[in-house]
CSV table of C-alpha atoms in Angstrom, one decimal:
chain,number,residue,atom,x,y,z
A,1,UNK,CA,-204.7,17.8,-34.8
A,2,UNK,CA,-204.7,14.9,-32.5
A,3,UNK,CA,-203.1,12.7,-35.1
A,4,UNK,CA,-200.2,15.1,-35.6
A,5,UNK,CA,-199.5,15.3,-31.9
A,6,UNK,CA,-199.5,11.5,-31.7
A,7,UNK,CA,-196.9,11.2,-34.5
A,8,UNK,CA,-194.8,13.9,-32.8
A,9,UNK,CA,-194.7,11.8,-29.6
A,10,UNK,CA,-193.1,8.8,-31.4
A,11,UNK,CA,-189.6,10.3,-32.0
A,12,UNK,CA,-189.4,11.2,-28.2
A,13,UNK,CA,-190.2,7.6,-27.2
A,14,UNK,CA,-187.6,6.2,-29.7
A,15,UNK,CA,-185.0,8.6,-28.4
A,16,UNK,CA,-185.5,7.4,-24.8
A,17,UNK,CA,-185.3,3.7,-25.8
A,18,UNK,CA,-182.1,4.3,-27.8
A,19,UNK,CA,-180.6,6.1,-24.8
A,20,UNK,CA,-181.4,3.3,-22.4
A,21,UNK,CA,-180.0,0.7,-24.8
A,22,UNK,CA,-176.8,2.7,-25.2
A,23,UNK,CA,-176.4,2.9,-21.4
A,24,UNK,CA,-176.7,-0.9,-21.1
A,25,UNK,CA,-173.1,-1.4,-22.2
A,26,UNK,CA,-171.7,1.3,-19.9
A,27,UNK,CA,-170.1,0.7,-16.4
A,28,UNK,CA,-172.9,2.4,-14.5
A,29,UNK,CA,-175.7,0.7,-16.3
A,30,UNK,CA,-176.3,-1.7,-13.4
A,31,UNK,CA,-176.9,1.2,-11.0
A,32,UNK,CA,-179.3,2.8,-13.5
A,33,UNK,CA,-181.2,-0.4,-13.8
A,34,UNK,CA,-181.6,-0.8,-10.0
A,35,UNK,CA,-182.8,2.8,-9.9
A,36,UNK,CA,-185.8,1.9,-12.1
A,37,UNK,CA,-186.3,-1.6,-10.7
A,38,UNK,CA,-189.5,-2.3,-8.5
A,39,UNK,CA,-189.1,-2.3,-4.7
A,40,UNK,CA,-188.7,-6.0,-3.7
A,41,UNK,CA,-190.4,-5.3,-0.3
A,42,UNK,CA,-193.5,-4.1,-2.1
A,43,UNK,CA,-193.5,-7.3,-4.2
A,44,UNK,CA,-193.3,-9.4,-1.0
A,45,UNK,CA,-195.7,-7.3,1.0
A,46,UNK,CA,-198.1,-5.5,-1.3
A,47,UNK,CA,-199.8,-2.5,0.1
A,48,UNK,CA,-203.6,-2.1,-0.4
A,49,UNK,CA,-204.7,1.4,-1.0
A,50,UNK,CA,-206.4,3.0,2.1
A,51,UNK,CA,-204.4,0.8,4.6
A,52,UNK,CA,-201.9,2.3,7.1
A,53,UNK,CA,-198.3,1.7,6.4
A,54,UNK,CA,-197.0,2.8,9.9
A,55,UNK,CA,-194.8,0.2,11.5
A,56,UNK,CA,-195.9,-1.1,15.0
A,57,UNK,CA,-194.3,0.5,18.1
A,58,UNK,CA,-191.4,-1.5,19.4
A,59,UNK,CA,-191.8,-0.3,22.9
A,60,UNK,CA,-189.1,2.3,23.4
A,61,UNK,CA,-189.1,3.5,26.9
A,62,UNK,CA,-187.6,6.9,26.5
A,63,UNK,CA,-184.7,8.2,24.4
A,64,UNK,CA,-182.2,7.5,27.2
A,65,UNK,CA,-183.5,4.0,28.0
A,66,UNK,CA,-180.8,1.4,28.0
A,67,UNK,CA,-183.3,-1.3,27.2
A,68,UNK,CA,-186.3,-1.9,24.9
A,69,UNK,CA,-189.7,-3.4,25.8
A,70,UNK,CA,-190.7,-6.6,24.0
A,71,UNK,CA,-192.8,-6.1,21.0
A,72,UNK,CA,-195.6,-8.1,22.6
A,73,UNK,CA,-195.7,-5.9,25.7
A,74,UNK,CA,-199.5,-5.8,26.5
A,75,UNK,CA,-201.0,-2.4,25.7
A,76,UNK,CA,-203.4,-2.9,28.6
A,77,UNK,CA,-200.5,-2.4,31.1
A,78,UNK,CA,-200.1,1.3,31.9
A,79,UNK,CA,-196.6,2.6,31.7
A,80,UNK,CA,-195.5,5.0,34.6
A,81,UNK,CA,-194.9,8.3,32.9
A,82,UNK,CA,-191.7,9.2,34.8
A,83,UNK,CA,-190.0,5.9,34.6
A,84,UNK,CA,-187.1,4.5,32.6
A,85,UNK,CA,-186.8,0.9,31.5
A,86,UNK,CA,-183.6,-0.7,32.8
A,87,UNK,CA,-183.8,-4.3,31.8
A,88,UNK,CA,-186.1,-7.0,30.5
A,89,UNK,CA,-185.8,-10.4,32.3
A,90,UNK,CA,-186.9,-13.6,30.7
A,91,UNK,CA,-189.0,-16.0,32.7
A,92,UNK,CA,-186.1,-18.4,33.5
A,93,UNK,CA,-184.2,-15.6,35.2
A,94,UNK,CA,-187.2,-14.0,36.8
A,95,UNK,CA,-187.9,-17.1,38.8
A,96,UNK,CA,-185.5,-20.0,38.7
A,97,UNK,CA,-187.9,-22.1,40.7
A,98,UNK,CA,-190.7,-21.7,38.2
A,99,UNK,CA,-189.0,-24.0,35.7
A,100,UNK,CA,-188.6,-26.7,38.3
A,101,UNK,CA,-192.2,-26.6,39.3
A,102,UNK,CA,-193.4,-26.5,35.7
A,103,UNK,CA,-195.2,-23.2,36.3
A,104,UNK,CA,-193.4,-20.6,34.2
A,105,UNK,CA,-193.6,-17.0,35.4
A,106,UNK,CA,-194.0,-14.2,33.0
A,107,UNK,CA,-191.6,-11.6,31.6
A,108,UNK,CA,-190.2,-9.1,34.1
A,109,UNK,CA,-189.5,-5.6,33.2
A,110,UNK,CA,-187.3,-3.6,35.6
A,111,UNK,CA,-187.8,0.2,35.8
A,112,UNK,CA,-186.5,3.1,37.8
A,113,UNK,CA,-188.0,6.5,38.7
A,114,UNK,CA,-187.3,9.4,40.9
A,115,UNK,CA,-190.8,9.4,42.3
A,116,UNK,CA,-191.8,7.9,45.6
A,117,UNK,CA,-193.2,4.4,46.2
A,118,UNK,CA,-196.5,5.9,47.3
A,119,UNK,CA,-196.8,7.7,44.0
A,120,UNK,CA,-196.2,4.4,42.1
A,121,UNK,CA,-198.7,2.5,44.1
A,122,UNK,CA,-201.3,5.2,43.8
A,123,UNK,CA,-200.8,5.4,40.0
A,124,UNK,CA,-201.1,1.7,39.4
A,125,UNK,CA,-203.9,1.2,41.8
A,126,UNK,CA,-205.9,3.9,40.1
A,127,UNK,CA,-205.1,2.6,36.7
A,128,UNK,CA,-206.1,-0.9,37.5
A,129,UNK,CA,-209.4,0.2,39.1
A,130,UNK,CA,-210.3,2.6,36.3
A,131,UNK,CA,-209.6,-0.1,33.7
A,132,UNK,CA,-211.7,-2.8,35.5
A,133,UNK,CA,-208.8,-5.0,36.6
A,134,UNK,CA,-209.2,-7.3,39.6
A,135,UNK,CA,-206.7,-6.5,42.4
A,136,UNK,CA,-205.6,-9.7,44.0
A,137,UNK,CA,-205.1,-9.5,47.8
A,138,UNK,CA,-201.6,-10.6,48.8
A,139,UNK,CA,-200.8,-12.8,51.8
A,140,UNK,CA,-198.3,-11.4,54.2
A,141,UNK,CA,-194.7,-12.1,53.3
A,142,UNK,CA,-191.2,-10.9,54.1
A,143,UNK,CA,-191.0,-9.0,50.8
A,144,UNK,CA,-192.7,-5.6,51.2
A,145,UNK,CA,-194.8,-3.6,48.7
A,146,UNK,CA,-196.3,-5.9,46.1
A,147,UNK,CA,-199.4,-5.3,44.0
A,148,UNK,CA,-201.0,-8.0,41.8
A,149,UNK,CA,-203.9,-7.4,39.4
A,150,UNK,CA,-205.7,-9.7,36.9
A,151,UNK,CA,-207.5,-8.8,33.6
A,152,UNK,CA,-209.8,-11.7,33.2
A,153,UNK,CA,-208.0,-15.0,32.6
A,154,UNK,CA,-205.8,-13.6,29.9
A,155,UNK,CA,-203.4,-11.3,31.8
A,156,UNK,CA,-201.9,-11.0,35.3
A,157,UNK,CA,-199.5,-8.2,36.3
A,158,UNK,CA,-197.5,-8.0,39.5
A,159,UNK,CA,-195.9,-4.7,40.6
A,160,UNK,CA,-192.9,-5.2,43.0
A,161,UNK,CA,-191.0,-2.3,44.6
A,162,UNK,CA,-187.3,-2.4,45.5
A,163,UNK,CA,-186.4,-5.6,43.5
A,164,UNK,CA,-183.6,-7.8,44.7
A,165,UNK,CA,-180.4,-6.5,43.0
A,166,UNK,CA,-179.3,-10.2,42.5
A,167,UNK,CA,-182.4,-10.6,40.2
A,168,UNK,CA,-181.4,-7.6,38.1
A,169,UNK,CA,-177.7,-6.5,38.0
A,170,UNK,CA,-178.6,-3.9,35.4
A,171,UNK,CA,-181.0,-2.3,37.8
A,172,UNK,CA,-178.4,-2.1,40.5
A,173,UNK,CA,-175.9,-0.5,38.1
A,174,UNK,CA,-178.5,2.0,36.9
A,175,UNK,CA,-179.4,3.1,40.4
A,176,UNK,CA,-177.7,6.5,40.6
A,177,UNK,CA,-178.6,7.6,44.1
A,178,UNK,CA,-180.9,7.3,47.2
A,179,UNK,CA,-183.7,9.2,45.4
A,180,UNK,CA,-184.1,6.5,42.8
A,181,UNK,CA,-186.9,4.0,43.2
A,182,UNK,CA,-186.7,0.7,41.4
A,183,UNK,CA,-189.7,-1.5,40.6
A,184,UNK,CA,-190.6,-4.6,38.5
A,185,UNK,CA,-193.6,-5.1,36.3
A,186,UNK,CA,-194.0,-8.8,35.7
A,187,UNK,CA,-196.7,-9.9,33.3
A,188,UNK,CA,-198.2,-13.3,32.3
A,189,UNK,CA,-200.4,-13.9,29.4
A,190,UNK,CA,-202.5,-16.8,28.2
A,191,UNK,CA,-201.9,-20.1,30.0
A,192,UNK,CA,-199.4,-18.5,32.3
A,193,UNK,CA,-202.1,-16.2,33.6
A,194,UNK,CA,-204.0,-19.1,34.9
A,195,UNK,CA,-201.2,-20.0,37.3
A,196,UNK,CA,-202.6,-20.2,40.9
A,197,UNK,CA,-202.2,-16.9,42.7
A,198,UNK,CA,-202.1,-16.4,46.4
A,199,UNK,CA,-205.5,-15.3,47.7
A,200,UNK,CA,-206.1,-13.8,51.1
A,201,UNK,CA,-209.1,-15.1,52.9
A,202,UNK,CA,-211.9,-12.7,53.5
A,203,UNK,CA,-214.0,-12.2,56.6
A,204,UNK,CA,-217.2,-10.3,57.4
A,205,UNK,CA,-216.3,-9.0,60.8
A,206,UNK,CA,-214.1,-6.2,62.2
A,207,UNK,CA,-212.9,-8.2,65.2
A,208,UNK,CA,-209.2,-7.4,65.4
A,209,UNK,CA,-207.4,-10.2,67.1
A,210,UNK,CA,-209.7,-13.1,66.4
A,211,UNK,CA,-210.5,-12.7,62.7
A,212,UNK,CA,-207.6,-10.8,61.1
A,213,UNK,CA,-207.4,-13.0,58.0
A,214,UNK,CA,-203.7,-12.8,57.1
A,215,UNK,CA,-202.3,-13.2,60.6
A,216,UNK,CA,-201.9,-16.9,59.9
A,217,UNK,CA,-199.8,-18.7,57.3
A,218,UNK,CA,-199.7,-22.2,56.1
A,219,UNK,CA,-197.7,-24.4,58.5
A,220,UNK,CA,-195.0,-26.4,56.6
A,221,UNK,CA,-195.3,-30.2,56.8
A,222,UNK,CA,-193.7,-31.9,59.8
A,223,UNK,CA,-193.1,-28.5,61.5
A,224,UNK,CA,-193.5,-28.0,65.3
A,225,UNK,CA,-193.9,-25.1,67.6
A,226,UNK,CA,-190.4,-25.8,69.0
A,227,UNK,CA,-188.9,-25.5,65.5
A,228,UNK,CA,-190.7,-22.3,64.7
A,229,UNK,CA,-191.5,-20.2,67.9
A,230,UNK,CA,-194.3,-17.7,67.2
A,231,UNK,CA,-195.2,-16.5,70.7
A,232,UNK,CA,-193.5,-14.1,73.1
A,233,UNK,CA,-190.3,-16.2,73.0
A,234,UNK,CA,-189.9,-15.4,69.4
A,235,UNK,CA,-189.6,-11.6,69.8
A,236,UNK,CA,-186.8,-9.5,71.3
A,237,UNK,CA,-187.0,-9.5,75.1
A,238,UNK,CA,-187.5,-5.7,75.2
A,239,UNK,CA,-190.8,-5.9,73.3
A,240,UNK,CA,-192.4,-8.7,75.4
A,241,UNK,CA,-193.9,-6.5,78.2
A,242,UNK,CA,-195.7,-4.3,75.6
A,243,UNK,CA,-197.2,-7.3,73.9
A,244,UNK,CA,-198.3,-8.9,77.2
A,245,UNK,CA,-200.1,-5.7,78.3
A,246,UNK,CA,-201.9,-5.4,75.0
A,247,UNK,CA,-203.0,-9.0,75.1
A,248,UNK,CA,-204.4,-8.4,78.6
A,249,UNK,CA,-206.1,-5.3,77.4
A,250,UNK,CA,-207.9,-7.4,74.8
A,251,UNK,CA,-206.4,-5.7,71.7
A,252,UNK,CA,-204.6,-8.8,70.4
A,253,UNK,CA,-204.0,-12.5,71.1
A,254,UNK,CA,-200.5,-13.9,71.2
A,255,UNK,CA,-200.9,-17.7,71.6
A,256,UNK,CA,-203.4,-18.3,68.9
A,257,UNK,CA,-206.1,-16.8,66.8
A,258,UNK,CA,-209.3,-18.2,65.3
A,259,UNK,CA,-209.4,-18.5,61.5
A,260,UNK,CA,-213.1,-18.8,60.6
A,261,UNK,CA,-212.3,-19.3,56.9
A,262,UNK,CA,-210.6,-22.6,57.7
A,263,UNK,CA,-212.9,-25.6,57.3
A,264,UNK,CA,-211.5,-27.2,60.5
A,265,UNK,CA,-211.7,-23.9,62.5
A,266,UNK,CA,-208.1,-24.4,63.6
A,267,UNK,CA,-206.2,-22.2,66.0
A,268,UNK,CA,-202.9,-20.8,64.6
A,269,UNK,CA,-200.3,-18.6,66.2
A,270,UNK,CA,-200.0,-14.8,65.6
A,271,UNK,CA,-196.8,-14.2,63.7
A,272,UNK,CA,-195.3,-11.4,65.7
A,273,UNK,CA,-192.1,-11.1,63.7
A,274,UNK,CA,-193.9,-10.7,60.4
A,275,UNK,CA,-194.7,-7.3,58.8
A,276,UNK,CA,-198.0,-5.8,59.9
A,277,UNK,CA,-200.3,-4.8,57.1
A,278,UNK,CA,-201.5,-1.2,56.9
A,279,UNK,CA,-205.1,-2.2,57.4
A,280,UNK,CA,-204.3,-4.3,60.5
A,281,UNK,CA,-202.3,-1.5,62.1
A,282,UNK,CA,-205.2,0.9,61.5
A,283,UNK,CA,-207.4,-1.4,63.4
A,284,UNK,CA,-204.9,-1.9,66.2
A,285,UNK,CA,-204.2,1.9,66.4
A,286,UNK,CA,-207.9,2.9,66.8
A,287,UNK,CA,-208.7,0.0,69.1
A,288,UNK,CA,-205.8,0.6,71.5
A,289,UNK,CA,-206.3,4.3,71.6
A,290,UNK,CA,-210.0,3.8,72.5
A,291,UNK,CA,-209.2,1.1,75.1
A,292,UNK,CA,-206.5,3.3,76.8
A,293,UNK,CA,-208.8,6.3,76.9
A,294,UNK,CA,-211.9,4.3,77.8
A,295,UNK,CA,-212.7,6.8,80.5
A,296,UNK,CA,-212.0,9.9,78.2
A,297,UNK,CA,-214.4,9.8,75.3
A,298,UNK,CA,-213.1,13.1,74.0
A,299,UNK,CA,-209.8,11.4,73.1
A,300,UNK,CA,-211.5,8.4,71.4
A,301,UNK,CA,-211.6,8.0,67.7
A,302,UNK,CA,-214.9,7.0,66.2
A,303,UNK,CA,-215.2,4.2,63.6
A,304,UNK,CA,-217.0,5.4,60.5
A,305,UNK,CA,-220.3,3.7,59.7
A,306,UNK,CA,-220.5,1.7,56.5
A,307,UNK,CA,-222.9,4.2,55.0
A,308,UNK,CA,-220.0,6.7,54.9
A,309,UNK,CA,-218.7,7.6,51.4
A,310,UNK,CA,-215.2,5.9,51.2
A,311,UNK,CA,-212.2,8.2,51.3
A,312,UNK,CA,-210.0,5.8,49.4
A,313,UNK,CA,-210.6,4.0,46.1
A,314,UNK,CA,-209.3,0.7,47.4
A,315,UNK,CA,-211.1,0.5,50.7
A,316,UNK,CA,-214.8,0.0,50.1
A,317,UNK,CA,-217.6,-0.3,52.6
A,318,UNK,CA,-217.4,-4.1,52.5
A,319,UNK,CA,-213.8,-4.1,53.6
A,320,UNK,CA,-213.5,-5.5,57.2
A,321,UNK,CA,-211.2,-2.6,58.2
A,322,UNK,CA,-213.3,0.1,56.6
A,323,UNK,CA,-214.6,1.5,59.9
A,324,UNK,CA,-211.1,1.9,61.3
A,325,UNK,CA,-209.5,3.2,58.1
A,326,UNK,CA,-212.3,5.6,57.3
A,327,UNK,CA,-212.5,6.7,60.9
A,328,UNK,CA,-208.8,7.7,60.9
A,329,UNK,CA,-209.2,9.5,57.6
A,330,UNK,CA,-212.3,11.4,58.9
A,331,UNK,CA,-210.4,12.4,62.0
A,332,UNK,CA,-207.5,13.7,59.8
A,333,UNK,CA,-205.0,11.2,61.4
A,334,UNK,CA,-203.9,9.6,58.1
A,335,UNK,CA,-203.3,11.4,54.8
A,336,UNK,CA,-206.3,11.3,52.5
A,337,UNK,CA,-208.2,13.5,50.0
A,338,UNK,CA,-210.3,14.6,53.0
A,339,UNK,CA,-207.2,16.2,54.6
A,340,UNK,CA,-206.2,17.9,51.3
A,341,UNK,CA,-203.8,15.3,50.1
A,342,UNK,CA,-205.1,14.8,46.6
A,343,UNK,CA,-202.3,12.2,45.8
A,344,UNK,CA,-203.4,9.8,48.6
A,345,UNK,CA,-206.4,8.4,46.6
A,346,UNK,CA,-205.5,4.8,47.6
A,347,UNK,CA,-204.7,3.4,51.0
A,348,UNK,CA,-203.0,0.1,50.0
A,349,UNK,CA,-204.5,-1.9,52.9
A,350,UNK,CA,-202.6,-5.1,52.2
A,351,UNK,CA,-199.2,-3.4,51.9
A,352,UNK,CA,-196.8,-3.6,54.8
A,353,UNK,CA,-196.6,-0.6,57.2
A,354,UNK,CA,-193.4,1.3,56.9
A,355,UNK,CA,-191.5,3.0,59.7
A,356,UNK,CA,-192.2,6.5,58.4
A,357,UNK,CA,-195.9,5.8,58.1
A,358,UNK,CA,-196.0,4.4,61.6
A,359,UNK,CA,-194.7,7.8,62.8
A,360,UNK,CA,-196.9,9.7,60.4
A,361,UNK,CA,-200.1,8.1,61.9
A,362,UNK,CA,-199.1,7.6,65.5
A,363,UNK,CA,-197.4,10.9,66.5
A,364,UNK,CA,-200.5,13.1,65.9
A,365,UNK,CA,-202.3,11.0,68.5
A,366,UNK,CA,-199.4,11.7,71.0
A,367,UNK,CA,-199.1,15.4,70.4
A,368,UNK,CA,-202.9,16.1,69.8
A,369,UNK,CA,-201.9,19.4,68.2
A,370,UNK,CA,-199.9,21.0,65.5
A,371,UNK,CA,-196.7,19.3,64.6
A,372,UNK,CA,-193.5,21.3,64.4
A,373,UNK,CA,-192.0,22.5,61.1
A,374,UNK,CA,-189.2,20.1,60.2
A,375,UNK,CA,-186.4,19.7,57.8
A,376,UNK,CA,-183.8,17.0,57.0
A,377,UNK,CA,-181.1,19.0,58.8
A,378,UNK,CA,-183.3,19.3,61.9
A,379,UNK,CA,-183.9,15.6,62.0
A,380,UNK,CA,-180.2,14.9,61.5
A,381,UNK,CA,-179.2,17.2,64.3
A,382,UNK,CA,-181.6,15.8,66.8
A,383,UNK,CA,-181.8,12.1,66.0
A,384,UNK,CA,-178.5,11.8,64.2
A,385,UNK,CA,-180.0,9.6,61.6
A,386,UNK,CA,-177.5,9.0,58.7
A,387,UNK,CA,-180.4,8.3,56.3
A,388,UNK,CA,-182.6,11.3,57.2
A,389,UNK,CA,-182.6,12.4,53.6
A,390,UNK,CA,-184.6,9.3,52.7
A,391,UNK,CA,-187.5,10.2,54.9
A,392,UNK,CA,-190.6,11.3,53.1
A,393,UNK,CA,-191.0,15.1,53.7
A,394,UNK,CA,-194.6,14.5,54.9
A,395,UNK,CA,-193.2,12.4,57.8
A,396,UNK,CA,-190.4,14.7,58.8
A,397,UNK,CA,-192.5,16.7,61.3
A,398,UNK,CA,-193.7,13.5,63.0
A,399,UNK,CA,-190.2,12.2,63.3
A,400,UNK,CA,-188.9,15.4,64.8
A,401,UNK,CA,-191.8,15.7,67.2
A,402,UNK,CA,-191.2,12.1,68.4
A,403,UNK,CA,-187.7,13.1,69.4
A,404,UNK,CA,-189.1,15.6,71.8
A,405,UNK,CA,-190.9,12.8,73.7
A,406,UNK,CA,-187.6,11.6,75.1
A,407,UNK,CA,-187.5,8.0,76.3
A,408,UNK,CA,-191.3,7.7,75.6
A,409,UNK,CA,-190.7,8.3,71.9
A,410,UNK,CA,-192.2,5.7,69.5
A,411,UNK,CA,-188.9,5.2,67.8
A,412,UNK,CA,-186.9,4.4,70.9
A,413,UNK,CA,-189.7,2.1,72.3
A,414,UNK,CA,-190.2,0.2,69.0
A,415,UNK,CA,-186.7,0.1,67.5
A,416,UNK,CA,-184.3,0.8,70.4
A,417,UNK,CA,-181.2,2.9,69.9
A,418,UNK,CA,-180.3,3.4,66.2
A,419,UNK,CA,-178.6,5.8,64.0
A,420,UNK,CA,-180.4,4.5,60.9
A,421,UNK,CA,-184.1,5.1,60.7
A,422,UNK,CA,-184.6,3.0,57.6
A,423,UNK,CA,-187.9,4.8,56.8
A,424,UNK,CA,-189.1,2.4,54.1
A,425,UNK,CA,-188.5,-0.7,56.2
A,426,UNK,CA,-191.5,-2.8,57.1
A,427,UNK,CA,-192.6,-2.7,60.7
A,428,UNK,CA,-193.3,-6.0,62.5
A,429,UNK,CA,-196.3,-6.7,64.6
A,430,UNK,CA,-194.2,-6.8,67.7
A,431,UNK,CA,-192.7,-3.4,66.9
A,432,UNK,CA,-196.0,-1.8,66.1
A,433,UNK,CA,-197.4,-3.1,69.4
A,434,UNK,CA,-194.6,-1.4,71.2
A,435,UNK,CA,-195.4,1.9,69.5
A,436,UNK,CA,-199.2,1.8,70.4
A,437,UNK,CA,-198.5,0.7,74.0
A,438,UNK,CA,-198.3,4.4,75.0
A,439,UNK,CA,-200.2,7.5,73.9
A,440,UNK,CA,-199.3,11.0,74.9
A,441,UNK,CA,-196.3,13.1,75.8
A,442,UNK,CA,-194.0,13.1,78.8
A,443,UNK,CA,-196.1,14.1,81.9
A,444,UNK,CA,-199.4,13.8,80.0
A,445,UNK,CA,-200.0,10.4,78.6
A,446,UNK,CA,-201.3,6.9,79.4
A,447,UNK,CA,-199.9,3.4,78.7
A,448,UNK,CA,-201.6,0.1,78.3
A,449,UNK,CA,-200.3,-0.8,81.7
A,450,UNK,CA,-201.9,2.4,83.2
A,451,UNK,CA,-205.2,1.5,81.5
A,452,UNK,CA,-205.2,-2.0,83.0
A,453,UNK,CA,-204.8,-0.4,86.5
A,454,UNK,CA,-207.5,2.1,86.0
A,455,UNK,CA,-210.1,-0.2,84.5
A,456,UNK,CA,-209.0,-3.9,84.4
A,457,UNK,CA,-209.8,-5.7,81.2
A,458,UNK,CA,-210.2,-9.4,80.7
A,459,UNK,CA,-209.5,-11.1,77.5
A,460,UNK,CA,-212.8,-12.3,75.9
């Protein structure tokens, strides 16, 4: 039986061979031959059974993204879920000076999102900490809102908000309105990750004026005090009386400050026109409030002991400003998970203080009660701010309440007359000093000048 079936199969095979031979001389014979030919890609890259044949992800950043991530974009870098990639900038464009100094910067990826800057910082701070990154403290600089983290010696990532449009024309073009936030993620791998990063000196004391580590900056060679004034003569004349009173009260020092981390224990001037860090303002705020109300303990804010469980993920018990920051959070003065703000998990102590945050923290210590219900329209009608729509909704009640304080309002005292609030703009030390010079409302408040008359203070 098997033998008969085998002989029956032979005519079928001969028929197929004859058909193929006949087709060889026809016009479509080449197409037929290609159909049965082996796949050349399989010849060059043979596939082993059991291995995955899925191609690697090329880094698409959304279906509507005008740009594509590099194929070597590190997987360790978290991607913000509600962001669109705008442009990828090579190192030579990201930092033209890097090539001249022979210290190449990494690739810069420019993104945009409709979320707030606070949401961005909270997301990346949490991601870095949960993934065991080392967050590198930043020295104070004119450019606000910058976060740098390191993954061992192999990878360094820097998050920068509101990038300079000159750096990324595509980002400027893609910005469709005031609600859009732009940010840059710059990463360096391998040898580039070993490039020297700015490190902020640390200190073990909570002394405000004498030991704030980043109040001093390296003095350029051959510079003199006459070339770069840093004392009262460097700030607007209207702000000088506030600074003088606070110095006499013992809150800050204007002429110089001790930097214990310097080997020569040098005295360097306080940069009054530089942005104030959030951590430093928290210390100034609580210290000035307690000095002004030295005879009214019920209005003082208590610093938290170091045994207290931290309210923020990025302000540990060893942080020099922990007592002040934790104390303000415990008192409900600044937003935190303790006050029900689950999004405020990080404090960003080294980020510059913005104008809207200054009002958000300071006005509750003036009103000492419930803030009014506020809207963008209400702020526009009272203050006349052309950019009221850019103010964070959480800060609107404080801004509106500040208007009701008349000439004693923080905005008028710190920034003068203005029709632009610029809520995201960094506050200088001189401006922040003007704001904390007075606490209270009209007819029920005290200034630093009043405190000096009630209980004279001498600078230690």
